[in-house]
Amino acid sequence: MSVIELTGENFEQEVLHAEGTVLVEFQASWCGPCRAMAPVVEAVSEEIPGVKFGKVDIDQEAELAGEFHVMSVPTLLVFREGRPEKRIVGLQKKEDILKMIH
């Protein structure tokens, strides 16, 4: 499954009203660690069926970043049944992302 672009317009439908687990990466195009983590998140998305993956560009979607108290990027949030349950900040290894989801 690929990583979808999340915006203020589709976030509620794609994440808050989603059944099951959704991993959301808050990132920015200027952020080196975000660019390094993008292929890792993409690889994890291909490995775990049934989990939705999305990314939010904090420069384009500052309101969403504020709503979820994102102070640093990259920040990963795991939502289950529309509720944020887990958060990790900074560049992560694939194994750590997998642990976070499970």
CSV table of C-alpha atoms in Angstrom, one decimal:
chain,number,residue,atom,x,y,z
A,1,MET,CA,0.0,0.0,0.0
A,2,SER,CA,1.4,3.4,-0.8
A,3,VAL,CA,1.6,6.5,1.4
A,4,ILE,CA,-1.2,9.0,0.7
A,5,GLU,CA,-1.0,12.8,0.9
A,6,LEU,CA,-3.1,14.0,3.8
A,7,THR,CA,-4.6,17.5,3.9
A,8,GLY,CA,-7.1,19.4,6.0
A,9,GLU,CA,-9.7,18.4,3.5
A,10,ASN,CA,-9.2,14.7,3.6
A,11,PHE,CA,-7.7,14.1,7.1
A,12,GLU,CA,-11.0,13.5,8.8
A,13,GLN,CA,-12.2,11.0,6.3
A,14,GLU,CA,-8.8,9.2,5.8
A,15,VAL,CA,-7.7,9.1,9.4
A,16,LEU,CA,-10.3,10.1,12.0
A,17,HIS,CA,-13.1,8.1,10.4
A,18,ALA,CA,-10.9,5.2,9.3
A,19,GLU,CA,-11.4,1.7,10.7
A,20,GLY,CA,-8.3,0.1,12.0
A,21,THR,CA,-4.8,1.5,12.2
A,22,VAL,CA,-3.4,4.5,10.4
A,23,LEU,CA,0.2,5.7,10.6
A,24,VAL,CA,0.6,9.4,9.9
A,25,GLU,CA,4.0,11.0,9.2
A,26,PHE,CA,4.2,14.7,9.8
A,27,GLN,CA,7.0,16.0,7.7
A,28,ALA,CA,8.4,18.9,5.7
A,29,SER,CA,10.2,19.0,2.3
A,30,TRP,CA,13.1,21.0,3.8
A,31,CYS,CA,13.7,18.5,6.6
A,32,GLY,CA,16.7,16.2,5.9
A,33,PRO,CA,15.6,13.5,8.4
A,34,CYS,CA,12.1,13.5,6.9
A,35,ARG,CA,13.6,12.9,3.4
A,36,ALA,CA,15.7,10.1,4.9
A,37,MET,CA,12.7,8.5,6.6
A,38,ALA,CA,10.3,8.7,3.6
A,39,PRO,CA,11.6,5.5,1.9
A,40,VAL,CA,11.6,3.7,5.2
A,41,VAL,CA,7.9,4.5,5.8
A,42,GLU,CA,7.2,3.5,2.2
A,43,ALA,CA,8.9,0.2,2.7
A,44,VAL,CA,6.9,-0.5,5.9
A,45,SER,CA,3.7,0.4,4.1
A,46,GLU,CA,4.4,-2.3,1.5
A,47,GLU,CA,5.0,-4.9,4.3
A,48,ILE,CA,1.9,-4.4,6.5
A,49,PRO,CA,-1.4,-5.1,4.8
A,50,GLY,CA,-4.5,-3.6,6.4
A,51,VAL,CA,-2.7,-0.5,7.8
A,52,LYS,CA,-3.2,2.8,6.1
A,53,PHE,CA,-0.2,5.2,5.7
A,54,GLY,CA,-0.3,8.9,5.2
A,55,LYS,CA,1.9,12.0,5.3
A,56,VAL,CA,1.2,15.6,6.2
A,57,ASP,CA,3.4,18.4,5.0
A,58,ILE,CA,3.5,20.7,8.0
A,59,ASP,CA,4.2,23.8,5.8
A,60,GLN,CA,1.1,23.2,3.8
A,61,GLU,CA,-1.1,22.0,6.7
A,62,ALA,CA,0.1,24.0,9.7
A,63,GLU,CA,-3.4,23.7,11.3
A,64,LEU,CA,-3.2,19.9,11.4
A,65,ALA,CA,0.3,20.1,12.8
A,66,GLY,CA,-1.0,22.4,15.5
A,67,GLU,CA,-4.0,20.3,16.2
A,68,PHE,CA,-1.8,17.3,17.0
A,69,HIS,CA,0.9,19.3,18.8
A,70,VAL,CA,3.6,18.5,16.3
A,71,MET,CA,6.6,20.5,17.4
A,72,SER,CA,9.4,18.7,15.5
A,73,VAL,CA,9.6,16.7,12.3
A,74,PRO,CA,9.5,14.0,11.5
A,75,THR,CA,6.8,13.0,13.9
A,76,LEU,CA,4.9,9.7,13.5
A,77,LEU,CA,1.5,9.2,15.0
A,78,VAL,CA,-0.4,5.9,15.1
A,79,PHE,CA,-4.2,6.3,15.1
A,80,ARG,CA,-6.5,3.4,16.0
A,81,GLU,CA,-10.2,3.7,15.2
A,82,GLY,CA,-9.6,7.5,14.7
A,83,ARG,CA,-7.8,8.1,18.0
A,84,PRO,CA,-4.1,9.0,18.3
A,85,GLU,CA,-2.4,6.3,20.4
A,86,LYS,CA,1.3,6.4,19.9
A,87,ARG,CA,3.9,9.1,18.9
A,88,ILE,CA,7.6,9.0,18.1
A,89,VAL,CA,9.7,12.0,17.0
A,90,GLY,CA,12.8,12.0,14.9
A,91,LEU,CA,14.4,9.7,12.3
A,92,GLN,CA,13.4,6.1,13.0
A,93,LYS,CA,14.6,2.7,11.9
A,94,LYS,CA,12.3,0.4,10.1
A,95,GLU,CA,12.2,-2.0,13.2
A,96,ASP,CA,11.1,0.8,15.5
A,97,ILE,CA,8.3,1.8,13.1
A,98,LEU,CA,7.1,-1.8,12.9
A,99,LYS,CA,7.1,-2.1,16.7
A,100,MET,CA,5.2,1.2,17.0
A,101,ILE,CA,2.4,-0.2,14.7
A,102,HIS,CA,2.0,-3.5,16.5
